[in-house]
PDB file of C-alpha atoms in Angstrom:
ATOM      1  CA  MET L  94      92.916 113.455 128.732  1.00 65.00           C
ATOM      2  CA  HIS L  95      93.628 117.436 128.781  1.00 78.00           C
ATOM      3  CA  ALA L  96      95.620 118.791 126.283  1.00 85.00           C
ATOM      4  CA  GLN L  97      98.592 119.541 128.521  1.00 86.00           C
ATOM      5  CA  GLN L  98      99.002 115.895 129.168  1.00 87.00           C
ATOM      6  CA  VAL L  99      98.688 115.257 125.646  1.00 91.00           C
ATOM      7  CA  THR L 100     101.282 118.219 125.012  1.00 93.00           C
ATOM      8  CA  ALA L 101     103.669 116.572 127.570  1.00 94.00           C
ATOM      9  CA  ARG L 102     104.021 113.717 125.159  1.00 97.00           C
ATOM     10  CA  LEU L 103     104.674 115.975 121.893  1.00 98.00           C
ATOM     11  CA  GLY L 104     105.813 119.514 123.757  1.00 97.00           C
ATOM     12  CA  ARG L 105     105.867 122.490 121.338  1.00 97.00           C
ATOM     13  CA  ILE L 106     107.528 121.649 118.354  1.00 98.00           C
ATOM     14  CA  GLY L 107     107.590 118.712 115.949  1.00 98.00           C
ATOM     15  CA  VAL L 108     109.124 117.559 112.625  1.00 98.00           C
ATOM     16  CA  TRP L 109     106.887 116.101 110.023  1.00 98.00           C
ATOM     17  CA  GLU L 110     108.327 113.675 107.544  1.00 97.00           C
ATOM     18  CA  ARG L 111     106.774 111.152 105.261  1.00 95.00           C
ATOM     19  CA  TYR L 112     107.163 107.503 106.274  1.00 96.00           C
ATOM     20  CA  GLY L 113     109.732 106.594 103.060  1.00 94.00           C
ATOM     21  CA  THR L 114     112.083 108.955 103.361  1.00 95.00           C
ATOM     22  CA  TYR L 115     112.805 108.542 107.357  1.00 93.00           C
ATOM     23  CA  ALA L 116     112.152 104.837 106.188  1.00 89.00           C
ATOM     24  CA  ALA L 117     115.035 104.846 103.666  1.00 90.00           C
ATOM     25  CA  ASP L 118     117.392 106.869 106.068  1.00 92.00           C
ATOM     26  CA  PRO L 119     120.563 104.877 106.876  1.00 91.00           C
ATOM     27  CA  ASP L 120     119.526 105.380 110.639  1.00 94.00           C
ATOM     28  CA  PRO L 121     116.171 106.137 111.681  1.00 96.00           C
ATOM     29  CA  ARG L 122     117.252 106.046 115.674  1.00 97.00           C
ATOM     30  CA  ALA L 123     120.343 108.796 114.912  1.00 98.00           C
ATOM     31  CA  ALA L 124     117.784 110.893 113.468  1.00 98.00           C
ATOM     32  CA  ALA L 125     115.605 111.152 116.401  1.00 98.00           C
ATOM     33  CA  ALA L 126     118.510 111.417 118.797  1.00 98.00           C
ATOM     34  CA  GLU L 127     118.992 114.705 115.933  1.00 98.00           C
ATOM     35  CA  LEU L 128     115.963 115.982 116.376  1.00 98.00           C
ATOM     36  CA  ALA L 129     116.260 116.181 119.860  1.00 98.00           C
ATOM     37  CA  GLU L 130     119.677 117.406 120.058  1.00 98.00           C
ATOM     38  CA  LEU L 131     118.423 120.136 117.931  1.00 98.00           C
ATOM     39  CA  GLY L 132     115.539 121.365 120.393  1.00 97.00           C
ATOM     40  CA  PHE L 133     112.469 119.598 118.383  1.00 98.00           C
ATOM     41  CA  THR L 134     110.250 117.583 120.362  1.00 98.00           C
ATOM     42  CA  ALA L 135     108.305 115.381 118.574  1.00 98.00           C
ATOM     43  CA  ALA L 136     108.498 113.682 114.748  1.00 98.00           C
ATOM     44  CA  TRP L 137     105.451 112.873 113.202  1.00 98.00           C
ATOM     45  CA  PHE L 138     105.346 110.972 109.659  1.00 96.00           C
ATOM     46  CA  GLY L 139     102.591 110.217 107.203  1.00 93.00           C
ATOM     47  CA  GLY L 140     101.785 107.937 104.063  1.00 89.00           C
ATOM     48  CA  ALA L 141     103.265 104.816 106.567  1.00 88.00           C
ATOM     49  CA  PRO L 142     101.697 100.958 104.949  1.00 86.00           C
ATOM     50  CA  ALA L 143     100.263  98.808 106.864  1.00 73.00           C
ATOM     51  CA  ASP L 144     103.370  96.860 107.716  1.00 78.00           C
ATOM     52  CA  GLY L 145     105.717  99.317 108.416  1.00 92.00           C
ATOM     53  CA  LEU L 146     104.560 102.425 110.645  1.00 94.00           C
ATOM     54  CA  PHE L 147     104.995 100.391 114.266  1.00 96.00           C
ATOM     55  CA  GLY L 148     107.954  99.703 113.269  1.00 96.00           C
ATOM     56  CA  LEU L 149     109.032 103.181 112.293  1.00 97.00           C
ATOM     57  CA  ALA L 150     107.565 104.078 116.104  1.00 97.00           C
ATOM     58  CA  GLU L 151     109.510 101.944 117.292  1.00 97.00           C
ATOM     59  CA  GLN L 152     112.916 102.920 115.741  1.00 97.00           C
ATOM     60  CA  LEU L 153     112.261 106.490 116.163  1.00 98.00           C
ATOM     61  CA  LEU L 154     111.603 106.322 119.902  1.00 98.00           C
ATOM     62  CA  ALA L 155     114.190 103.815 120.721  1.00 98.00           C
ATOM     63  CA  GLY L 156     116.596 106.644 118.990  1.00 98.00           C
ATOM     64  CA  SER L 157     115.971 109.161 121.663  1.00 98.00           C
ATOM     65  CA  ASP L 158     114.111 108.961 124.874  1.00 96.00           C
ATOM     66  CA  ARG L 159     113.245 112.593 125.155  1.00 95.00           C
ATOM     67  CA  LEU L 160     111.753 112.409 121.757  1.00 98.00           C
ATOM     68  CA  GLY L 161     107.873 112.218 121.088  1.00 98.00           C
ATOM     69  CA  VAL L 162     106.637 110.115 118.280  1.00 98.00           C
ATOM     70  CA  ALA L 163     103.019 110.344 116.482  1.00 98.00           C
ATOM     71  CA  SER L 164     101.432 108.501 113.263  1.00 97.00           C
ATOM     72  CA  GLY L 165     100.256 111.600 111.129  1.00 94.00           C
ATOM     73  CA  ILE L 166      98.312 109.670 109.897  1.00 94.00           C
ATOM     74  CA  LEU L 167      97.448 105.707 110.754  1.00 95.00           C
ATOM     75  CA  ASN L 168      94.650 105.259 107.487  1.00 93.00           C
ATOM     76  CA  VAL L 169      91.800 103.735 109.404  1.00 94.00           C
ATOM     77  CA  ARG L 170      90.729 102.090 106.022  1.00 91.00           C
ATOM     78  CA  VAL L 171      93.798  99.542 105.947  1.00 89.00           C
ATOM     79  CA  PHE L 172      94.536  99.105 109.850  1.00 93.00           C
ATOM     80  CA  PRO L 173      92.663  96.325 110.945  1.00 94.00           C
ATOM     81  CA  ALA L 174      91.566  98.290 114.637  1.00 96.00           C
ATOM     82  CA  ALA L 175      91.988  95.443 116.641  1.00 96.00           C
ATOM     83  CA  GLU L 176      95.890  95.185 115.491  1.00 96.00           C
ATOM     84  CA  THR L 177      96.338  99.139 116.373  1.00 97.00           C
ATOM     85  CA  ALA L 178      95.401  98.398 119.148  1.00 97.00           C
ATOM     86  CA  ALA L 179      97.525  95.761 120.320  1.00 96.00           C
ATOM     87  CA  ARG L 180     100.515  97.550 118.845  1.00 96.00           C
ATOM     88  CA  VAL L 181      99.960 100.864 120.583  1.00 97.00           C
ATOM     89  CA  ALA L 182      99.577  99.267 123.628  1.00 97.00           C
ATOM     90  CA  ALA L 183     102.849  97.387 122.837  1.00 97.00           C
ATOM     91  CA  LEU L 184     104.657 100.901 122.342  1.00 97.00           C
ATOM     92  CA  GLU L 185     102.825 102.154 125.229  1.00 97.00           C
ATOM     93  CA  ARG L 186     105.065  99.100 127.810  1.00 97.00           C
ATOM     94  CA  ALA L 187     108.093  99.592 125.976  1.00 97.00           C
ATOM     95  CA  HIS L 188     108.075 103.401 125.817  1.00 98.00           C
ATOM     96  CA  PRO L 189     105.350 104.895 128.126  1.00 97.00           C
ATOM     97  CA  GLY L 190     104.189 108.285 127.728  1.00 97.00           C
ATOM     98  CA  ARG L 191     105.828 109.235 124.329  1.00 98.00           C
ATOM     99  CA  PHE L 192     103.483 107.985 121.781  1.00 98.00           C
ATOM    100  CA  VAL L 193     100.416 109.618 120.061  1.00 98.00           C
ATOM    101  CA  LEU L 194      98.473 108.087 117.874  1.00 97.00           C
ATOM    102  CA  GLY L 195      97.196 110.142 114.577  1.00 97.00           C
ATOM    103  CA  LEU L 196      93.976 108.497 113.079  1.00 97.00           C
ATOM    104  CA  GLY L 197      92.301 109.625 109.180  1.00 94.00           C
ATOM    105  CA  VAL L 198      89.810 108.376 107.372  1.00 89.00           C
ATOM    106  CA  SER L 199      92.049 108.956 103.917  1.00 82.00           C
ATOM    107  CA  HIS L 200      90.497 110.399 100.475  1.00 75.00           C
ATOM    108  CA  VAL L 201      88.267 108.941  98.075  1.00 71.00           C
ATOM    109  CA  GLU L 202      90.783 109.399  95.244  1.00 70.00           C
ATOM    110  CA  PHE L 203      92.851 107.114  96.710  1.00 63.00           C
ATOM    111  CA  ALA L 204      90.194 104.305  97.820  1.00 65.00           C
ATOM    112  CA  GLU L 205      90.869 102.427  94.269  1.00 69.00           C
ATOM    113  CA  ARG L 206      94.293 102.458  94.918  1.00 70.00           C
ATOM    114  CA  LEU L 207      93.976 101.000  98.366  1.00 67.00           C
ATOM    115  CA  GLY L 208      91.649  98.698  97.030  1.00 73.00           C
ATOM    116  CA  VAL L 209      88.924  99.553  99.847  1.00 75.00           C
ATOM    117  CA  GLU L 210      85.480 100.902  99.534  1.00 81.00           C
ATOM    118  CA  TYR L 211      85.241 104.706 100.498  1.00 82.00           C
ATOM    119  CA  THR L 212      82.459 104.779 103.144  1.00 84.00           C
ATOM    120  CA  PRO L 213      81.024 107.807 104.436  1.00 91.00           C
ATOM    121  CA  PRO L 214      84.397 109.641 106.679  1.00 91.00           C
ATOM    122  CA  LEU L 215      82.201 110.355 109.741  1.00 94.00           C
ATOM    123  CA  ALA L 216      80.396 106.937 110.407  1.00 95.00           C
ATOM    124  CA  THR L 217      84.044 105.339 109.135  1.00 94.00           C
ATOM    125  CA  MET L 218      85.846 107.169 111.862  1.00 96.00           C
ATOM    126  CA  ASN L 219      83.396 106.593 114.682  1.00 97.00           C
ATOM    127  CA  THR L 220      83.591 102.966 114.043  1.00 97.00           C
ATOM    128  CA  TYR L 221      86.742 102.135 113.860  1.00 97.00           C
ATOM    129  CA  LEU L 222      87.018 104.707 117.730  1.00 98.00           C
ATOM    130  CA  ASP L 223      83.976 102.030 118.857  1.00 98.00           C
ATOM    131  CA  ALA L 224      86.493  99.400 117.834  1.00 97.00           C
ATOM    132  CA  LEU L 225      89.580 100.773 119.448  1.00 97.00           C
ATOM    133  CA  ASP L 226      87.301 101.517 122.727  1.00 97.00           C
ATOM    134  CA  ALA L 227      86.195  98.088 122.589  1.00 97.00           C
ATOM    135  CA  ALA L 228      90.073  96.899 122.654  1.00 96.00           C
ATOM    136  CA  GLY L 229      91.174  98.404 125.529  1.00 94.00           C
ATOM    137  CA  ASP L 230      92.102 101.538 126.767  1.00 91.00           C
ATOM    138  CA  SER L 231      96.015 101.589 126.149  1.00 94.00           C
ATOM    139  CA  GLY L 232      96.675 105.242 127.764  1.00 94.00           C
ATOM    140  CA  VAL L 233      97.706 106.278 124.400  1.00 97.00           C
ATOM    141  CA  PRO L 234      96.309 109.605 123.388  1.00 97.00           C
ATOM    142  CA  ARG L 235      94.666 109.855 119.640  1.00 97.00           C
ATOM    143  CA  VAL L 236      94.000 113.003 117.314  1.00 98.00           C
ATOM    144  CA  LEU L 237      92.448 112.947 114.405  1.00 98.00           C
ATOM    145  CA  ALA L 238      93.071 114.358 111.198  1.00 97.00           C
ATOM    146  CA  ALA L 239      90.820 116.850 110.835  1.00 96.00           C
ATOM    147  CA  LEU L 240      89.812 119.888 108.383  1.00 94.00           C
ATOM    148  CA  GLY L 241      86.187 120.022 108.150  1.00 95.00           C
ATOM    149  CA  PRO L 242      83.991 121.139 110.915  1.00 96.00           C
ATOM    150  CA  ARG L 243      82.194 117.738 111.691  1.00 96.00           C
ATOM    151  CA  MET L 244      85.539 116.047 111.715  1.00 97.00           C
ATOM    152  CA  VAL L 245      87.066 119.033 113.958  1.00 97.00           C
ATOM    153  CA  ARG L 246      84.159 118.094 116.425  1.00 97.00           C
ATOM    154  CA  LEU L 247      84.314 114.972 116.204  1.00 98.00           C
ATOM    155  CA  ALA L 248      87.810 114.890 117.140  1.00 97.00           C
ATOM    156  CA  ARG L 249      86.705 117.178 120.459  1.00 97.00           C
ATOM    157  CA  ASP L 250      84.134 114.752 121.581  1.00 97.00           C
ATOM    158  CA  ARG L 251      85.857 111.434 120.578  1.00 97.00           C
ATOM    159  CA  ALA L 252      89.307 111.882 120.579  1.00 97.00           C
ATOM    160  CA  HIS L 253      92.443 113.950 122.383  1.00 96.00           C
ATOM    161  CA  GLY L 254      92.816 116.624 119.728  1.00 97.00           C
ATOM    162  CA  ALA L 255      93.033 117.499 115.965  1.00 98.00           C
ATOM    163  CA  HIS L 256      95.595 117.172 113.944  1.00 98.00           C
ATOM    164  CA  PRO L 257      94.904 119.681 110.844  1.00 98.00           C
ATOM    165  CA  TYR L 258      97.241 119.187 107.868  1.00 96.00           C
ATOM    166  CA  PHE L 259      98.546 121.468 105.273  1.00 93.00           C
ATOM    167  CA  THR L 260      96.184 124.206 106.357  1.00 93.00           C
ATOM    168  CA  THR L 261      96.555 128.040 107.731  1.00 97.00           C
ATOM    169  CA  PRO L 262      96.549 129.768 110.890  1.00 98.00           C
ATOM    170  CA  ALA L 263      93.169 130.935 110.164  1.00 98.00           C
ATOM    171  CA  HIS L 264      92.259 127.473 110.097  1.00 98.00           C
ATOM    172  CA  THR L 265      94.028 126.807 113.244  1.00 98.00           C
ATOM    173  CA  ARG L 266      91.458 129.874 114.845  1.00 98.00           C
ATOM    174  CA  GLU L 267      88.288 128.527 113.802  1.00 97.00           C
ATOM    175  CA  ALA L 268      89.732 124.736 114.714  1.00 98.00           C
ATOM    176  CA  ARG L 269      90.351 126.047 118.365  1.00 98.00           C
ATOM    177  CA  GLU L 270      86.862 127.550 118.441  1.00 98.00           C
ATOM    178  CA  ALA L 271      85.125 124.373 117.758  1.00 97.00           C
ATOM    179  CA  LEU L 272      87.099 121.887 119.795  1.00 97.00           C
ATOM    180  CA  GLY L 273      87.418 124.510 122.725  1.00 96.00           C
ATOM    181  CA  GLU L 274      89.602 124.753 125.614  1.00 94.00           C
ATOM    182  CA  GLY L 275      91.527 121.671 126.970  1.00 94.00           C
ATOM    183  CA  VAL L 276      91.262 119.528 123.211  1.00 97.00           C
ATOM    184  CA  LEU L 277      94.930 119.424 121.587  1.00 97.00           C
ATOM    185  CA  LEU L 278      95.298 121.586 118.642  1.00 98.00           C
ATOM    186  CA  ALA L 279      98.432 120.617 116.449  1.00 98.00           C
ATOM    187  CA  PRO L 280      98.256 121.509 113.059  1.00 98.00           C
ATOM    188  CA  HIS L 281     101.211 120.841 110.274  1.00 98.00           C
ATOM    189  CA  GLN L 282     102.891 123.697 109.090  1.00 98.00           C
ATOM    190  CA  LYS L 283     104.909 123.655 105.267  1.00 98.00           C
ATOM    191  CA  VAL L 284     107.873 125.799 104.935  1.00 98.00           C
ATOM    192  CA  VAL L 285     110.685 126.057 102.296  1.00 98.00           C
ATOM    193  CA  LEU L 286     113.712 127.749 103.746  1.00 98.00           C
ATOM    194  CA  SER L 287     114.673 129.984 100.468  1.00 98.00           C
ATOM    195  CA  GLY L 288     114.195 134.172 100.131  1.00 97.00           C
ATOM    196  CA  ASP L 289     114.152 134.011  96.645  1.00 98.00           C
ATOM    197  CA  PRO L 290     110.016 133.824  95.554  1.00 98.00           C
ATOM    198  CA  ASP L 291     110.569 132.446  92.324  1.00 97.00           C
ATOM    199  CA  VAL L 292     112.299 129.330  93.898  1.00 97.00           C
ATOM    200  CA  ALA L 293     110.224 128.945  96.683  1.00 98.00           C
ATOM    201  CA  ARG L 294     106.829 129.380  94.638  1.00 98.00           C
ATOM    202  CA  ALA L 295     108.158 126.948  92.220  1.00 97.00           C
ATOM    203  CA  VAL L 296     108.748 124.177  95.084  1.00 97.00           C
ATOM    204  CA  ILE L 297     105.108 125.027  96.658  1.00 97.00           C
ATOM    205  CA  ARG L 298     103.542 124.506  93.906  1.00 97.00           C
ATOM    206  CA  LYS L 299     105.015 121.007  93.063  1.00 96.00           C
ATOM    207  CA  GLU L 300     104.598 120.096  96.468  1.00 95.00           C
ATOM    208  CA  ALA L 301     101.101 121.579  96.021  1.00 95.00           C
ATOM    209  CA  ALA L 302      99.795 119.994  93.126  1.00 94.00           C
ATOM    210  CA  LEU L 303      98.394 116.693  94.990  1.00 89.00           C
ATOM    211  CA  TYR L 304      96.391 118.248  97.400  1.00 92.00           C
ATOM    212  CA  LEU L 305      94.739 121.423  94.739  1.00 93.00           C
ATOM    213  CA  GLY L 306      93.472 117.548  93.450  1.00 91.00           C
ATOM    214  CA  LEU L 307      91.916 116.142  96.393  1.00 89.00           C
ATOM    215  CA  ASP L 308      88.513 117.460  97.059  1.00 90.00           C
ATOM    216  CA  ASN L 309      88.560 117.544 101.310  1.00 89.00           C
ATOM    217  CA  TYR L 310      91.649 120.076 100.759  1.00 92.00           C
ATOM    218  CA  VAL L 311      89.598 121.815  98.358  1.00 92.00           C
ATOM    219  CA  ARG L 312      86.809 122.135  99.839  1.00 92.00           C
ATOM    220  CA  ASN L 313      89.120 123.244 102.744  1.00 93.00           C
ATOM    221  CA  LEU L 314      90.778 126.019 101.080  1.00 95.00           C
ATOM    222  CA  ARG L 315      86.942 127.307  99.527  1.00 96.00           C
ATOM    223  CA  ARG L 316      85.982 127.576 103.166  1.00 95.00           C
ATOM    224  CA  LEU L 317      88.638 129.591 104.077  1.00 95.00           C
ATOM    225  CA  GLY L 318      87.816 131.941 101.447  1.00 96.00           C
ATOM    226  CA  PHE L 319      89.952 131.347  98.741  1.00 97.00           C
ATOM    227  CA  THR L 320      88.358 131.110  95.253  1.00 97.00           C
ATOM    228  CA  ASP L 321      88.680 129.541  91.995  1.00 95.00           C
ATOM    229  CA  ALA L 322      91.281 131.869  90.794  1.00 96.00           C
ATOM    230  CA  ASP L 323      92.889 131.136  93.803  1.00 97.00           C
ATOM    231  CA  LEU L 324      92.885 127.358  93.171  1.00 96.00           C
ATOM    232  CA  ALA L 325      93.797 127.621  89.340  1.00 95.00           C
ATOM    233  CA  ASP L 326      97.164 126.905  87.100  1.00 93.00           C
ATOM    234  CA  GLY L 327      98.978 125.576  90.594  1.00 94.00           C
ATOM    235  CA  GLY L 328      97.336 128.286  92.940  1.00 97.00           C
ATOM    236  CA  SER L 329      97.523 131.981  93.069  1.00 98.00           C
ATOM    237  CA  ASP L 330     100.713 133.599  94.921  1.00 98.00           C
ATOM    238  CA  ARG L 331      97.965 134.614  97.721  1.00 98.00           C
ATOM    239  CA  LEU L 332      97.340 131.140  97.984  1.00 98.00           C
ATOM    240  CA  ILE L 333     100.690 129.481  97.993  1.00 98.00           C
ATOM    241  CA  ASP L 334     102.098 132.270 100.055  1.00 98.00           C
ATOM    242  CA  THR L 335      99.406 131.652 102.678  1.00 98.00           C
ATOM    243  CA  LEU L 336      99.558 127.539 102.757  1.00 97.00           C
ATOM    244  CA  VAL L 337     103.534 127.487 102.990  1.00 98.00           C
ATOM    245  CA  VAL L 338     105.958 129.620 104.090  1.00 98.00           C
ATOM    246  CA  TRP L 339     109.073 130.310 102.969  1.00 98.00           C
ATOM    247  CA  GLY L 340     111.555 132.876 103.512  1.00 98.00           C
ATOM    248  CA  ASP L 341     114.493 132.872 106.566  1.00 98.00           C
ATOM    249  CA  GLU L 342     114.534 131.302 109.735  1.00 98.00           C
ATOM    250  CA  GLU L 343     112.628 134.435 111.099  1.00 98.00           C
ATOM    251  CA  ALA L 344     109.886 134.511 108.711  1.00 98.00           C
ATOM    252  CA  ILE L 345     109.568 130.590 109.270  1.00 98.00           C
ATOM    253  CA  ALA L 346     109.633 131.216 113.138  1.00 98.00           C
ATOM    254  CA  ALA L 347     106.882 133.956 112.686  1.00 98.00           C
ATOM    255  CA  ARG L 348     104.364 131.797 110.854  1.00 98.00           C
ATOM    256  CA  VAL L 349     104.665 128.910 113.206  1.00 98.00           C
ATOM    257  CA  GLY L 350     104.065 131.717 115.655  1.00 98.00           C
ATOM    258  CA  GLU L 351     100.921 132.878 114.393  1.00 98.00           C
ATOM    259  CA  HIS L 352      99.592 129.412 114.595  1.00 98.00           C
ATOM    260  CA  PHE L 353     100.364 129.481 118.654  1.00 98.00           C
ATOM    261  CA  ASP L 354      98.925 132.613 119.174  1.00 98.00           C
ATOM    262  CA  ALA L 355      95.516 131.915 116.806  1.00 98.00           C
ATOM    263  CA  GLY L 356      95.359 128.787 119.490  1.00 98.00           C
ATOM    264  CA  ALA L 357      97.690 125.865 118.819  1.00 98.00           C
ATOM    265  CA  ASP L 358      99.453 123.700 121.519  1.00 97.00           C
ATOM    266  CA  HIS L 359     101.580 121.367 119.390  1.00 98.00           C
ATOM    267  CA  VAL L 360     103.461 122.493 115.768  1.00 98.00           C
ATOM    268  CA  SER L 361     104.906 120.303 113.373  1.00 98.00           C
ATOM    269  CA  ILE L 362     106.939 121.721 110.904  1.00 98.00           C
ATOM    270  CA  GLN L 363     107.461 119.711 106.925  1.00 98.00           C
ATOM    271  CA  VAL L 364     110.649 121.159 105.247  1.00 98.00           C
ATOM    272  CA  LEU L 365     110.275 121.404 101.556  1.00 97.00           C
ATOM    273  CA  PRO L 366     113.836 120.890  99.747  1.00 96.00           C
ATOM    274  CA  THR L 367     114.530 123.602  96.984  1.00 96.00           C
ATOM    275  CA  ASP L 368     116.963 121.105  95.663  1.00 91.00           C
ATOM    276  CA  PRO L 369     114.991 119.365  93.011  1.00 82.00           C
ATOM    277  CA  GLY L 370     117.856 116.078  93.510  1.00 81.00           C
ATOM    278  CA  HIS L 371     117.394 116.259  97.205  1.00 85.00           C
ATOM    279  CA  THR L 372     115.993 112.891  98.510  1.00 85.00           C
ATOM    280  CA  GLY L 373     117.006 111.859 102.272  1.00 92.00           C
ATOM    281  CA  LEU L 374     115.498 113.580 104.820  1.00 97.00           C
ATOM    282  CA  PRO L 375     116.459 117.334 105.549  1.00 97.00           C
ATOM    283  CA  HIS L 376     119.615 117.409 108.310  1.00 97.00           C
ATOM    284  CA  ALA L 377     121.065 120.658 107.205  1.00 96.00           C
ATOM    285  CA  GLN L 378     117.260 123.198 107.574  1.00 98.00           C
ATOM    286  CA  TRP L 379     116.573 121.164 110.380  1.00 98.00           C
ATOM    287  CA  ALA L 380     119.952 122.062 112.115  1.00 98.00           C
ATOM    288  CA  ARG L 381     118.783 126.004 110.719  1.00 98.00           C
ATOM    289  CA  LEU L 382     115.167 125.680 112.157  1.00 98.00           C
ATOM    290  CA  GLY L 383     116.081 124.001 115.554  1.00 98.00           C
ATOM    291  CA  PRO L 384     118.014 127.069 117.362  1.00 96.00           C
ATOM    292  CA  ALA L 385     115.037 129.634 115.637  1.00 97.00           C
ATOM    293  CA  LEU L 386     112.388 127.905 116.709  1.00 98.00           C
ATOM    294  CA  ARG L 387     113.068 126.165 120.023  1.00 93.00           C
ATOM    295  CA  ASP L 388     111.962 129.283 122.428  1.00 91.00           C
ATOM    296  CA  LEU L 389     108.358 129.664 120.758  1.00 93.00           C
TER     297      LEU L 389
END
């Protein structure tokens, strides 16, 4: 399946949000309709439990007949491949041409909490892909959460593309070189709608704290040229400003444009609210960003 065929499902600009935030919304179907009306073309969600991912995907797909939906990502260590294949096939029958299956291997730091053995990532993903292949072709494209060069190459060779999370336009450029042409590249970009550097960087450092404690993200940042000094004490301003774009709609659109210039086919944005008490979906920020991004 060529990148253009996968992009037909996802469009150009998606929104990425955690499963729990979508699931806590009074009406995820209405949120899907809202996103489509604002000009967004796909809804990604991550951190879904095994018993909730496909239920939320069904709700979002039912909310709009225009919006693509993607798992970002399904954790292959906790979702049995045979069940995944069956549920994905059911979604495709009900909503043909609109779902994309994002797969990932999670993190060694999470293994104990998940109650799983942390086996080598590449071998684990290859085994899972073998099992999906054995279950038959559902027609649903699959993309891999890929940061390191070996997983990016696996996305090229055994999937329909890559979904790098929490990274930079420089990584997008490197990933495109490794993937070559004709393979989907769909990076994720966190954003903060604030022109106040102190406010924005405080929000970003709070968000980044988790990732700066995970080995695979740290190794990726080192590959991109960041140093021990950049990674210390919550992250240098250089690191924070490179990883997460903050500012007005124009600044955010410019960063998303950098990903496209670097070779992305699709970009998903994740809004980080500046209000520490905010717990729901960022409807107001979506309304501001939709018109600013729709023509990229």
